[in-house]
Amino acid sequence: MLVVVHEDYGALSKKGAEIIASRIRQKPNLVLGLATGSTPLGLYKELIKLHKNEGLDFSKVVTFNLDEYVGIPPEHDQSYHYFMRENLFKSININPSNIHVPQGMFGELKISSFETDPKIVQFCDWYEGEIHRYGGVDVQVLGIGGNGHIAFNEPGSSLGSRTRIKTLTEETVKDNSRLFKSTADVPRYAITMGVGTIMEAHELLLLASGEGKAEAVRSAVEGPITAMCPASALQLHRRAIVLTDKKAAARLSAEFVTYG
Ligand code: F6R
């Protein structure tokens, strides 16, 4: 695992964009795994700049997003479909048919048996199949939760897990409630790639910024490999790059890191 510490959020976002741009230049039909959340926003702004100023071409790039809430339509301003459209897709020349964001609408669900609901199981199998059909994800962008989660794989998620429906933790529901008009609207479930799905990407690029991530980064990089910190699975990956700023790297032992 390569851990590169940057001066600040701006520098790590630039570095992330440089890495992705160089992969796209090497392979114009790159299969790019994408994340939502506040961390990759700077990276997406940098990629948009590279597209506008240097002609970085996304026309053949294929994308797969990590996750989506269940029960929120794609046009809802808190859906991950909306997030990706607003923060990246509408500003680059990506072919809409190359974009894959997990489906979040499945109609009425029986909560007692949603894990085996045929519509969900079929969708998740299809999503995994599509990734496979494109030859796998070449570069997967990841954020990290303060508790070490990646995508919606909260602590305790199997390190071999595949794309599936997950119940959000109470903490996540509480965190999200500020973004919705009423508590009843806050999603309780999400479709997420599993840790096993993520680990099959050829290269992983995890971004972490701010002191709120320092403990999670330490556990992911130096801690034991455990389902209690899903990001620690990255230690088993042959091509995992962790880009942090100084604050997120504050609890790492110096010998693990290089400076960018
Ligand atoms: C989002 C995702 C999440 C976030 C993580 C960090 O697609 O997969 O795991 O990466 O919750 O979120 P931020 O970047 O908002 O701190």
PDB file of C-alpha atoms and ligand atoms in Angstrom:
ATOM      1  CA  MET A   1       0.000   0.000   0.000  1.00  0.00           C
ATOM      2  CA  LEU A   2       1.353   3.393  -0.988  1.00  0.00           C
ATOM      3  CA  VAL A   3       0.417   6.185   1.404  1.00  0.00           C
ATOM      4  CA  VAL A   4       1.100   9.678   0.114  1.00  0.00           C
ATOM      5  CA  VAL A   5       0.576  12.623   2.442  1.00  0.00           C
ATOM      6  CA  HIS A   6      -0.180  16.022   0.931  1.00  0.00           C
ATOM      7  CA  GLU A   7      -0.043  19.489   2.385  1.00  0.00           C
ATOM      8  CA  ASP A   8      -3.789  20.004   2.142  1.00  0.00           C
ATOM      9  CA  TYR A   9      -7.063  18.959   0.549  1.00  0.00           C
ATOM     10  CA  GLY A  10      -6.372  20.934  -2.650  1.00  0.00           C
ATOM     11  CA  ALA A  11      -3.057  19.142  -3.222  1.00  0.00           C
ATOM     12  CA  LEU A  12      -4.497  15.672  -2.635  1.00  0.00           C
ATOM     13  CA  SER A  13      -7.417  16.382  -4.985  1.00  0.00           C
ATOM     14  CA  LYS A  14      -4.982  17.513  -7.700  1.00  0.00           C
ATOM     15  CA  LYS A  15      -2.836  14.406  -7.241  1.00  0.00           C
ATOM     16  CA  GLY A  16      -5.904  12.145  -7.423  1.00  0.00           C
ATOM     17  CA  ALA A  17      -6.999  13.830 -10.658  1.00  0.00           C
ATOM     18  CA  GLU A  18      -3.480  13.514 -12.128  1.00  0.00           C
ATOM     19  CA  ILE A  19      -3.454   9.775 -11.424  1.00  0.00           C
ATOM     20  CA  ILE A  20      -6.877   9.264 -13.017  1.00  0.00           C
ATOM     21  CA  ALA A  21      -6.007  11.464 -16.001  1.00  0.00           C
ATOM     22  CA  SER A  22      -2.828   9.472 -16.652  1.00  0.00           C
ATOM     23  CA  ARG A  23      -4.794   6.191 -16.502  1.00  0.00           C
ATOM     24  CA  ILE A  24      -7.367   7.586 -18.993  1.00  0.00           C
ATOM     25  CA  ARG A  25      -4.575   8.708 -21.336  1.00  0.00           C
ATOM     26  CA  GLN A  26      -3.070   5.212 -21.192  1.00  0.00           C
ATOM     27  CA  LYS A  27      -6.460   3.543 -21.662  1.00  0.00           C
ATOM     28  CA  PRO A  28      -9.186   5.791 -23.135  1.00  0.00           C
ATOM     29  CA  ASN A  29     -11.907   3.233 -22.346  1.00  0.00           C
ATOM     30  CA  LEU A  30     -10.871   3.083 -18.678  1.00  0.00           C
ATOM     31  CA  VAL A  31     -13.415   1.522 -16.315  1.00  0.00           C
ATOM     32  CA  LEU A  32     -13.568   4.008 -13.461  1.00  0.00           C
ATOM     33  CA  GLY A  33     -15.208   3.293 -10.115  1.00  0.00           C
ATOM     34  CA  LEU A  34     -16.611   6.401  -8.447  1.00  0.00           C
ATOM     35  CA  ALA A  35     -17.637   7.485  -4.964  1.00  0.00           C
ATOM     36  CA  THR A  36     -19.903  10.231  -3.655  1.00  0.00           C
ATOM     37  CA  GLY A  37     -19.537  12.270  -0.449  1.00  0.00           C
ATOM     38  CA  SER A  38     -17.607  15.443   0.297  1.00  0.00           C
ATOM     39  CA  THR A  39     -14.098  13.993  -0.127  1.00  0.00           C
ATOM     40  CA  PRO A  40     -14.058  13.400  -3.911  1.00  0.00           C
ATOM     41  CA  LEU A  41     -15.640  16.805  -4.708  1.00  0.00           C
ATOM     42  CA  GLY A  42     -12.211  18.439  -5.139  1.00  0.00           C
ATOM     43  CA  LEU A  43     -11.045  15.537  -7.316  1.00  0.00           C
ATOM     44  CA  TYR A  44     -14.124  15.903  -9.549  1.00  0.00           C
ATOM     45  CA  LYS A  45     -13.517  19.670  -9.868  1.00  0.00           C
ATOM     46  CA  GLU A  46      -9.933  18.957 -10.944  1.00  0.00           C
ATOM     47  CA  LEU A  47     -11.067  16.359 -13.492  1.00  0.00           C
ATOM     48  CA  ILE A  48     -13.554  18.875 -14.931  1.00  0.00           C
ATOM     49  CA  LYS A  49     -10.710  21.420 -15.202  1.00  0.00           C
ATOM     50  CA  LEU A  50      -8.521  18.869 -17.006  1.00  0.00           C
ATOM     51  CA  HIS A  51     -11.385  18.145 -19.395  1.00  0.00           C
ATOM     52  CA  LYS A  52     -12.054  21.838 -20.111  1.00  0.00           C
ATOM     53  CA  ASN A  53      -8.460  23.118 -20.205  1.00  0.00           C
ATOM     54  CA  GLU A  54      -6.503  20.135 -21.474  1.00  0.00           C
ATOM     55  CA  GLY A  55      -9.133  18.196 -23.383  1.00  0.00           C
ATOM     56  CA  LEU A  56      -9.095  15.140 -21.106  1.00  0.00           C
ATOM     57  CA  ASP A  57     -11.449  12.875 -23.021  1.00  0.00           C
ATOM     58  CA  PHE A  58     -14.130  10.907 -21.168  1.00  0.00           C
ATOM     59  CA  SER A  59     -16.056   9.852 -24.273  1.00  0.00           C
ATOM     60  CA  LYS A  60     -14.998   6.197 -23.971  1.00  0.00           C
ATOM     61  CA  VAL A  61     -14.664   6.057 -20.175  1.00  0.00           C
ATOM     62  CA  VAL A  62     -17.092   3.708 -18.415  1.00  0.00           C
ATOM     63  CA  THR A  63     -18.095   4.426 -14.811  1.00  0.00           C
ATOM     64  CA  PHE A  64     -19.520   2.360 -11.976  1.00  0.00           C
ATOM     65  CA  ASN A  65     -20.597   4.069  -8.764  1.00  0.00           C
ATOM     66  CA  LEU A  66     -20.204   2.368  -5.429  1.00  0.00           C
ATOM     67  CA  ASP A  67     -23.647   2.888  -3.967  1.00  0.00           C
ATOM     68  CA  GLU A  68     -27.119   4.446  -3.953  1.00  0.00           C
ATOM     69  CA  TYR A  69     -29.877   4.924  -1.387  1.00  0.00           C
ATOM     70  CA  VAL A  70     -32.933   2.702  -1.667  1.00  0.00           C
ATOM     71  CA  GLY A  71     -36.288   4.443  -2.052  1.00  0.00           C
ATOM     72  CA  ILE A  72     -35.020   7.767  -3.402  1.00  0.00           C
ATOM     73  CA  PRO A  73     -35.722   8.547  -7.062  1.00  0.00           C
ATOM     74  CA  PRO A  74     -32.737   9.504  -9.266  1.00  0.00           C
ATOM     75  CA  GLU A  75     -34.007  13.092  -9.608  1.00  0.00           C
ATOM     76  CA  HIS A  76     -34.084  13.618  -5.797  1.00  0.00           C
ATOM     77  CA  ASP A  77     -31.388  16.114  -4.814  1.00  0.00           C
ATOM     78  CA  GLN A  78     -29.991  13.722  -2.180  1.00  0.00           C
ATOM     79  CA  SER A  79     -29.735  10.746  -4.509  1.00  0.00           C
ATOM     80  CA  TYR A  80     -26.281   9.693  -5.628  1.00  0.00           C
ATOM     81  CA  HIS A  81     -27.529   9.794  -9.234  1.00  0.00           C
ATOM     82  CA  TYR A  82     -28.190  13.505  -8.731  1.00  0.00           C
ATOM     83  CA  PHE A  83     -24.865  14.042  -6.930  1.00  0.00           C
ATOM     84  CA  MET A  84     -22.880  12.504  -9.760  1.00  0.00           C
ATOM     85  CA  ARG A  85     -24.785  14.379 -12.460  1.00  0.00           C
ATOM     86  CA  GLU A  86     -24.328  17.736 -10.719  1.00  0.00           C
ATOM     87  CA  ASN A  87     -20.741  17.305  -9.563  1.00  0.00           C
ATOM     88  CA  LEU A  88     -19.170  15.517 -12.510  1.00  0.00           C
ATOM     89  CA  PHE A  89     -21.176  14.018 -15.343  1.00  0.00           C
ATOM     90  CA  LYS A  90     -22.898  17.173 -16.624  1.00  0.00           C
ATOM     91  CA  SER A  91     -19.512  18.935 -16.952  1.00  0.00           C
ATOM     92  CA  ILE A  92     -17.538  16.289 -18.888  1.00  0.00           C
ATOM     93  CA  ASN A  93     -18.066  14.545 -22.238  1.00  0.00           C
ATOM     94  CA  ILE A  94     -19.041  11.171 -20.816  1.00  0.00           C
ATOM     95  CA  ASN A  95     -21.419   9.048 -22.873  1.00  0.00           C
ATOM     96  CA  PRO A  96     -24.575   8.646 -20.712  1.00  0.00           C
ATOM     97  CA  SER A  97     -24.844   5.001 -21.723  1.00  0.00           C
ATOM     98  CA  ASN A  98     -21.425   4.371 -20.123  1.00  0.00           C
ATOM     99  CA  ILE A  99     -22.601   5.575 -16.701  1.00  0.00           C
ATOM    100  CA  HIS A 100     -23.636   3.037 -14.072  1.00  0.00           C
ATOM    101  CA  VAL A 101     -25.042   4.103 -10.708  1.00  0.00           C
ATOM    102  CA  PRO A 102     -26.853   1.424  -8.698  1.00  0.00           C
ATOM    103  CA  GLN A 103     -30.620   1.484  -8.963  1.00  0.00           C
ATOM    104  CA  GLY A 104     -32.385   2.700  -5.822  1.00  0.00           C
ATOM    105  CA  MET A 105     -36.051   2.298  -6.713  1.00  0.00           C
ATOM    106  CA  PHE A 106     -37.590  -1.162  -6.402  1.00  0.00           C
ATOM    107  CA  GLY A 107     -41.234  -0.405  -5.598  1.00  0.00           C
ATOM    108  CA  GLU A 108     -42.803  -1.804  -2.428  1.00  0.00           C
ATOM    109  CA  LEU A 109     -40.356  -3.878  -0.380  1.00  0.00           C
ATOM    110  CA  LYS A 110     -41.109  -6.343   2.389  1.00  0.00           C
ATOM    111  CA  ILE A 111     -38.651  -5.196   5.057  1.00  0.00           C
ATOM    112  CA  SER A 112     -38.614  -8.632   6.701  1.00  0.00           C
ATOM    113  CA  SER A 113     -37.234 -10.271   3.549  1.00  0.00           C
ATOM    114  CA  PHE A 114     -35.641  -7.498   1.493  1.00  0.00           C
ATOM    115  CA  GLU A 115     -32.287  -9.286   1.384  1.00  0.00           C
ATOM    116  CA  THR A 116     -33.871 -12.031  -0.668  1.00  0.00           C
ATOM    117  CA  ASP A 117     -36.257  -9.831  -2.651  1.00  0.00           C
ATOM    118  CA  PRO A 118     -35.887 -11.142  -6.221  1.00  0.00           C
ATOM    119  CA  LYS A 119     -35.880  -7.630  -7.751  1.00  0.00           C
ATOM    120  CA  ILE A 120     -32.954  -6.619  -5.539  1.00  0.00           C
ATOM    121  CA  VAL A 121     -31.031  -9.867  -5.869  1.00  0.00           C
ATOM    122  CA  GLN A 122     -31.477  -9.735  -9.649  1.00  0.00           C
ATOM    123  CA  PHE A 123     -30.307  -6.125  -9.824  1.00  0.00           C
ATOM    124  CA  CYS A 124     -27.228  -6.772  -7.659  1.00  0.00           C
ATOM    125  CA  ASP A 125     -26.265  -9.810  -9.741  1.00  0.00           C
ATOM    126  CA  TRP A 126     -26.743  -7.752 -12.902  1.00  0.00           C
ATOM    127  CA  TYR A 127     -24.512  -4.948 -11.543  1.00  0.00           C
ATOM    128  CA  GLU A 128     -21.740  -7.389 -10.686  1.00  0.00           C
ATOM    129  CA  GLY A 129     -22.174  -8.982 -14.144  1.00  0.00           C
ATOM    130  CA  GLU A 130     -21.873  -5.603 -15.882  1.00  0.00           C
ATOM    131  CA  ILE A 131     -18.632  -4.823 -14.060  1.00  0.00           C
ATOM    132  CA  HIS A 132     -17.362  -8.216 -15.158  1.00  0.00           C
ATOM    133  CA  ARG A 133     -18.565  -7.692 -18.755  1.00  0.00           C
ATOM    134  CA  TYR A 134     -16.431  -4.542 -18.999  1.00  0.00           C
ATOM    135  CA  GLY A 135     -13.386  -6.472 -17.770  1.00  0.00           C
ATOM    136  CA  GLY A 136     -13.557  -5.253 -14.152  1.00  0.00           C
ATOM    137  CA  VAL A 137     -12.991  -1.830 -12.639  1.00  0.00           C
ATOM    138  CA  ASP A 138      -9.549  -0.452 -13.574  1.00  0.00           C
ATOM    139  CA  VAL A 139      -9.351   2.285 -10.933  1.00  0.00           C
ATOM    140  CA  GLN A 140     -11.764   2.547  -8.008  1.00  0.00           C
ATOM    141  CA  VAL A 141     -12.028   5.866  -6.166  1.00  0.00           C
ATOM    142  CA  LEU A 142     -12.895   5.467  -2.477  1.00  0.00           C
ATOM    143  CA  GLY A 143     -13.622   7.703   0.481  1.00  0.00           C
ATOM    144  CA  ILE A 144     -13.462   6.421   4.039  1.00  0.00           C
ATOM    145  CA  GLY A 145     -15.988   6.817   6.830  1.00  0.00           C
ATOM    146  CA  GLY A 146     -14.889   8.007  10.269  1.00  0.00           C
ATOM    147  CA  ASN A 147     -15.619   4.425  11.396  1.00  0.00           C
ATOM    148  CA  GLY A 148     -13.518   2.857   8.626  1.00  0.00           C
ATOM    149  CA  HIS A 149     -16.367   2.073   6.249  1.00  0.00           C
ATOM    150  CA  ILE A 150     -15.891   1.990   2.481  1.00  0.00           C
ATOM    151  CA  ALA A 151     -18.966   2.471   0.290  1.00  0.00           C
ATOM    152  CA  PHE A 152     -21.848   1.459   2.604  1.00  0.00           C
ATOM    153  CA  ASN A 153     -19.870  -1.437   4.067  1.00  0.00           C
ATOM    154  CA  GLU A 154     -20.103  -0.518   7.713  1.00  0.00           C
ATOM    155  CA  PRO A 155     -17.930  -2.181  10.412  1.00  0.00           C
ATOM    156  CA  GLY A 156     -18.809  -5.851  10.594  1.00  0.00           C
ATOM    157  CA  SER A 157     -19.409  -6.184   6.831  1.00  0.00           C
ATOM    158  CA  SER A 158     -17.847  -9.318   5.416  1.00  0.00           C
ATOM    159  CA  LEU A 159     -14.550  -8.634   3.688  1.00  0.00           C
ATOM    160  CA  GLY A 160     -15.750 -10.983   0.933  1.00  0.00           C
ATOM    161  CA  SER A 161     -19.125  -9.254   0.475  1.00  0.00           C
ATOM    162  CA  ARG A 162     -20.609  -8.531  -2.950  1.00  0.00           C
ATOM    163  CA  THR A 163     -23.110  -5.938  -4.220  1.00  0.00           C
ATOM    164  CA  ARG A 164     -26.180  -6.138  -1.998  1.00  0.00           C
ATOM    165  CA  ILE A 165     -28.716  -4.191   0.050  1.00  0.00           C
ATOM    166  CA  LYS A 166     -27.482  -2.948   3.442  1.00  0.00           C
ATOM    167  CA  THR A 167     -29.277  -1.403   6.380  1.00  0.00           C
ATOM    168  CA  LEU A 168     -27.740   1.952   7.284  1.00  0.00           C
ATOM    169  CA  THR A 169     -26.496   2.304  10.842  1.00  0.00           C
ATOM    170  CA  GLU A 170     -28.445   4.567  13.224  1.00  0.00           C
ATOM    171  CA  GLU A 171     -25.421   6.885  13.194  1.00  0.00           C
ATOM    172  CA  THR A 172     -25.548   7.253   9.399  1.00  0.00           C
ATOM    173  CA  VAL A 173     -29.340   7.793   9.456  1.00  0.00           C
ATOM    174  CA  LYS A 174     -28.878  10.468  12.130  1.00  0.00           C
ATOM    175  CA  ASP A 175     -26.050  12.145  10.176  1.00  0.00           C
ATOM    176  CA  ASN A 176     -28.188  12.191   7.030  1.00  0.00           C
ATOM    177  CA  SER A 177     -31.344  13.541   8.657  1.00  0.00           C
ATOM    178  CA  ARG A 178     -30.093  17.143   8.292  1.00  0.00           C
ATOM    179  CA  LEU A 179     -30.238  16.714   4.520  1.00  0.00           C
ATOM    180  CA  PHE A 180     -33.902  15.660   4.361  1.00  0.00           C
ATOM    181  CA  LYS A 181     -37.135  17.557   5.012  1.00  0.00           C
ATOM    182  CA  SER A 182     -38.432  15.051   7.551  1.00  0.00           C
ATOM    183  CA  THR A 183     -36.984  12.067   9.417  1.00  0.00           C
ATOM    184  CA  ALA A 184     -39.468   9.822   7.615  1.00  0.00           C
ATOM    185  CA  ASP A 185     -37.767  10.714   4.307  1.00  0.00           C
ATOM    186  CA  VAL A 186     -34.285   9.680   5.479  1.00  0.00           C
ATOM    187  CA  PRO A 187     -33.282   6.483   3.679  1.00  0.00           C
ATOM    188  CA  ARG A 188     -32.752   3.404   5.853  1.00  0.00           C
ATOM    189  CA  TYR A 189     -31.243   1.141   3.176  1.00  0.00           C
ATOM    190  CA  ALA A 190     -28.730   1.355   0.388  1.00  0.00           C
ATOM    191  CA  ILE A 191     -27.442  -0.784  -2.465  1.00  0.00           C
ATOM    192  CA  THR A 192     -23.675  -0.996  -2.200  1.00  0.00           C
ATOM    193  CA  MET A 193     -20.786  -2.775  -3.848  1.00  0.00           C
ATOM    194  CA  GLY A 194     -19.303  -5.191  -1.333  1.00  0.00           C
ATOM    195  CA  VAL A 195     -15.775  -5.159   0.045  1.00  0.00           C
ATOM    196  CA  GLY A 196     -15.052  -8.210  -2.137  1.00  0.00           C
ATOM    197  CA  THR A 197     -16.353  -6.369  -5.216  1.00  0.00           C
ATOM    198  CA  ILE A 198     -14.171  -3.348  -4.434  1.00  0.00           C
ATOM    199  CA  MET A 199     -11.094  -5.512  -3.835  1.00  0.00           C
ATOM    200  CA  GLU A 200     -11.377  -6.932  -7.370  1.00  0.00           C
ATOM    201  CA  ALA A 201     -10.692  -3.514  -8.920  1.00  0.00           C
ATOM    202  CA  HIS A 202      -7.237  -3.494 -10.523  1.00  0.00           C
ATOM    203  CA  GLU A 203      -6.225  -0.362  -8.610  1.00  0.00           C
ATOM    204  CA  LEU A 204      -7.689   1.398  -5.564  1.00  0.00           C
ATOM    205  CA  LEU A 205      -7.395   5.100  -4.852  1.00  0.00           C
ATOM    206  CA  LEU A 206      -8.578   5.999  -1.371  1.00  0.00           C
ATOM    207  CA  LEU A 207      -8.835   9.684  -0.484  1.00  0.00           C
ATOM    208  CA  ALA A 208      -8.992  10.959   3.088  1.00  0.00           C
ATOM    209  CA  SER A 209      -9.012  14.507   4.346  1.00  0.00           C
ATOM    210  CA  GLY A 210      -9.333  16.168   7.737  1.00  0.00           C
ATOM    211  CA  GLU A 211      -8.708  15.164  11.330  1.00  0.00           C
ATOM    212  CA  GLY A 212     -12.075  13.387  11.517  1.00  0.00           C
ATOM    213  CA  LYS A 213     -10.534  10.670   9.326  1.00  0.00           C
ATOM    214  CA  ALA A 214      -7.187  10.334  11.157  1.00  0.00           C
ATOM    215  CA  GLU A 215      -8.166   7.382  13.344  1.00  0.00           C
ATOM    216  CA  ALA A 216      -9.892   5.543  10.480  1.00  0.00           C
ATOM    217  CA  VAL A 217      -6.819   6.042   8.266  1.00  0.00           C
ATOM    218  CA  ARG A 218      -4.544   4.723  11.013  1.00  0.00           C
ATOM    219  CA  SER A 219      -6.728   1.610  11.469  1.00  0.00           C
ATOM    220  CA  ALA A 220      -6.957   1.063   7.715  1.00  0.00           C
ATOM    221  CA  VAL A 221      -3.188   1.378   7.119  1.00  0.00           C
ATOM    222  CA  GLU A 222      -1.596   0.113  10.329  1.00  0.00           C
ATOM    223  CA  GLY A 223      -4.315  -1.749  12.156  1.00  0.00           C
ATOM    224  CA  PRO A 224      -5.127  -5.442  11.895  1.00  0.00           C
ATOM    225  CA  ILE A 225      -7.088  -6.559   8.835  1.00  0.00           C
ATOM    226  CA  THR A 226     -10.558  -6.870  10.239  1.00  0.00           C
ATOM    227  CA  ALA A 227     -14.193  -6.588   9.207  1.00  0.00           C
ATOM    228  CA  MET A 228     -14.497  -4.063  12.036  1.00  0.00           C
ATOM    229  CA  CYS A 229     -12.541  -1.681   9.798  1.00  0.00           C
ATOM    230  CA  PRO A 230     -13.612  -2.585   6.239  1.00  0.00           C
ATOM    231  CA  ALA A 231     -10.981  -0.207   4.778  1.00  0.00           C
ATOM    232  CA  SER A 232      -8.240  -2.370   6.351  1.00  0.00           C
ATOM    233  CA  ALA A 233      -8.928  -4.898   3.549  1.00  0.00           C
ATOM    234  CA  LEU A 234      -6.902  -2.538   1.323  1.00  0.00           C
ATOM    235  CA  GLN A 235      -3.762  -3.913   2.985  1.00  0.00           C
ATOM    236  CA  LEU A 236      -4.334  -7.095   0.958  1.00  0.00           C
ATOM    237  CA  HIS A 237      -4.588  -5.237  -2.362  1.00  0.00           C
ATOM    238  CA  ARG A 238      -1.604  -5.220  -4.704  1.00  0.00           C
ATOM    239  CA  ARG A 239      -2.223  -1.700  -6.035  1.00  0.00           C
ATOM    240  CA  ALA A 240      -3.776   0.442  -3.339  1.00  0.00           C
ATOM    241  CA  ILE A 241      -2.868   4.117  -3.112  1.00  0.00           C
ATOM    242  CA  VAL A 242      -3.989   6.176  -0.116  1.00  0.00           C
ATOM    243  CA  LEU A 243      -3.899   9.929  -0.671  1.00  0.00           C
ATOM    244  CA  THR A 244      -4.319  11.996   2.478  1.00  0.00           C
ATOM    245  CA  ASP A 245      -3.754  15.503   3.698  1.00  0.00           C
ATOM    246  CA  LYS A 246      -1.617  16.145   6.786  1.00  0.00           C
ATOM    247  CA  LYS A 247      -4.587  16.144   9.149  1.00  0.00           C
ATOM    248  CA  ALA A 248      -5.892  12.768   8.026  1.00  0.00           C
ATOM    249  CA  ALA A 249      -2.344  11.340   8.298  1.00  0.00           C
ATOM    250  CA  ALA A 250      -1.740  12.738  11.788  1.00  0.00           C
ATOM    251  CA  ARG A 251      -1.902   9.332  13.539  1.00  0.00           C
ATOM    252  CA  LEU A 252       0.222   7.356  11.075  1.00  0.00           C
ATOM    253  CA  SER A 253       3.751   6.246  11.936  1.00  0.00           C
ATOM    254  CA  ALA A 254       6.130   8.315   9.821  1.00  0.00           C
ATOM    255  CA  GLU A 255       7.879   5.278   8.305  1.00  0.00           C
ATOM    256  CA  PHE A 256       4.726   4.278   6.429  1.00  0.00           C
ATOM    257  CA  VAL A 257       4.309   7.423   4.441  1.00  0.00           C
ATOM    258  CA  THR A 258       5.823   9.330   1.547  1.00  0.00           C
ATOM    259  CA  TYR A 259       5.144  12.989   0.952  1.00  0.00           C
ATOM    260  CA  GLY A 260       3.505  14.306  -2.190  1.00  0.00           C
TER     261      GLY A 260
HETATM  262  C1  F6R B   1     -19.928   7.296  -0.890  1.00  0.00           C
HETATM  263  C2  F6R B   1     -19.285   6.312  -0.057  1.00  0.00           C
HETATM  264  C3  F6R B   1     -18.941   6.558   1.377  1.00  0.00           C
HETATM  265  C4  F6R B   1     -18.058   7.787   1.570  1.00  0.00           C
HETATM  266  C5  F6R B   1     -17.665   7.960   3.040  1.00  0.00           C
HETATM  267  C6  F6R B   1     -16.907   9.242   3.286  1.00  0.00           C
HETATM  268  O1  F6R B   1     -20.169   6.812  -2.195  1.00  0.00           O
HETATM  269  O2  F6R B   1     -19.060   5.272  -0.552  1.00  0.00           O
HETATM  270  O3  F6R B   1     -18.287   5.431   1.890  1.00  0.00           O
HETATM  271  O4  F6R B   1     -16.914   7.673   0.788  1.00  0.00           O
HETATM  272  O5  F6R B   1     -18.802   7.947   3.850  1.00  0.00           O
HETATM  273  O6  F6R B   1     -17.755  10.313   3.057  1.00  0.00           O
HETATM  274  P1  F6R B   1     -17.218  11.807   3.026  1.00  0.00           P
HETATM  275  O7  F6R B   1     -16.324  11.903   1.851  1.00  0.00           O
HETATM  276  O8  F6R B   1     -18.462  12.651   2.845  1.00  0.00           O
HETATM  277  O9  F6R B   1     -16.527  12.031   4.314  1.00  0.00           O
END
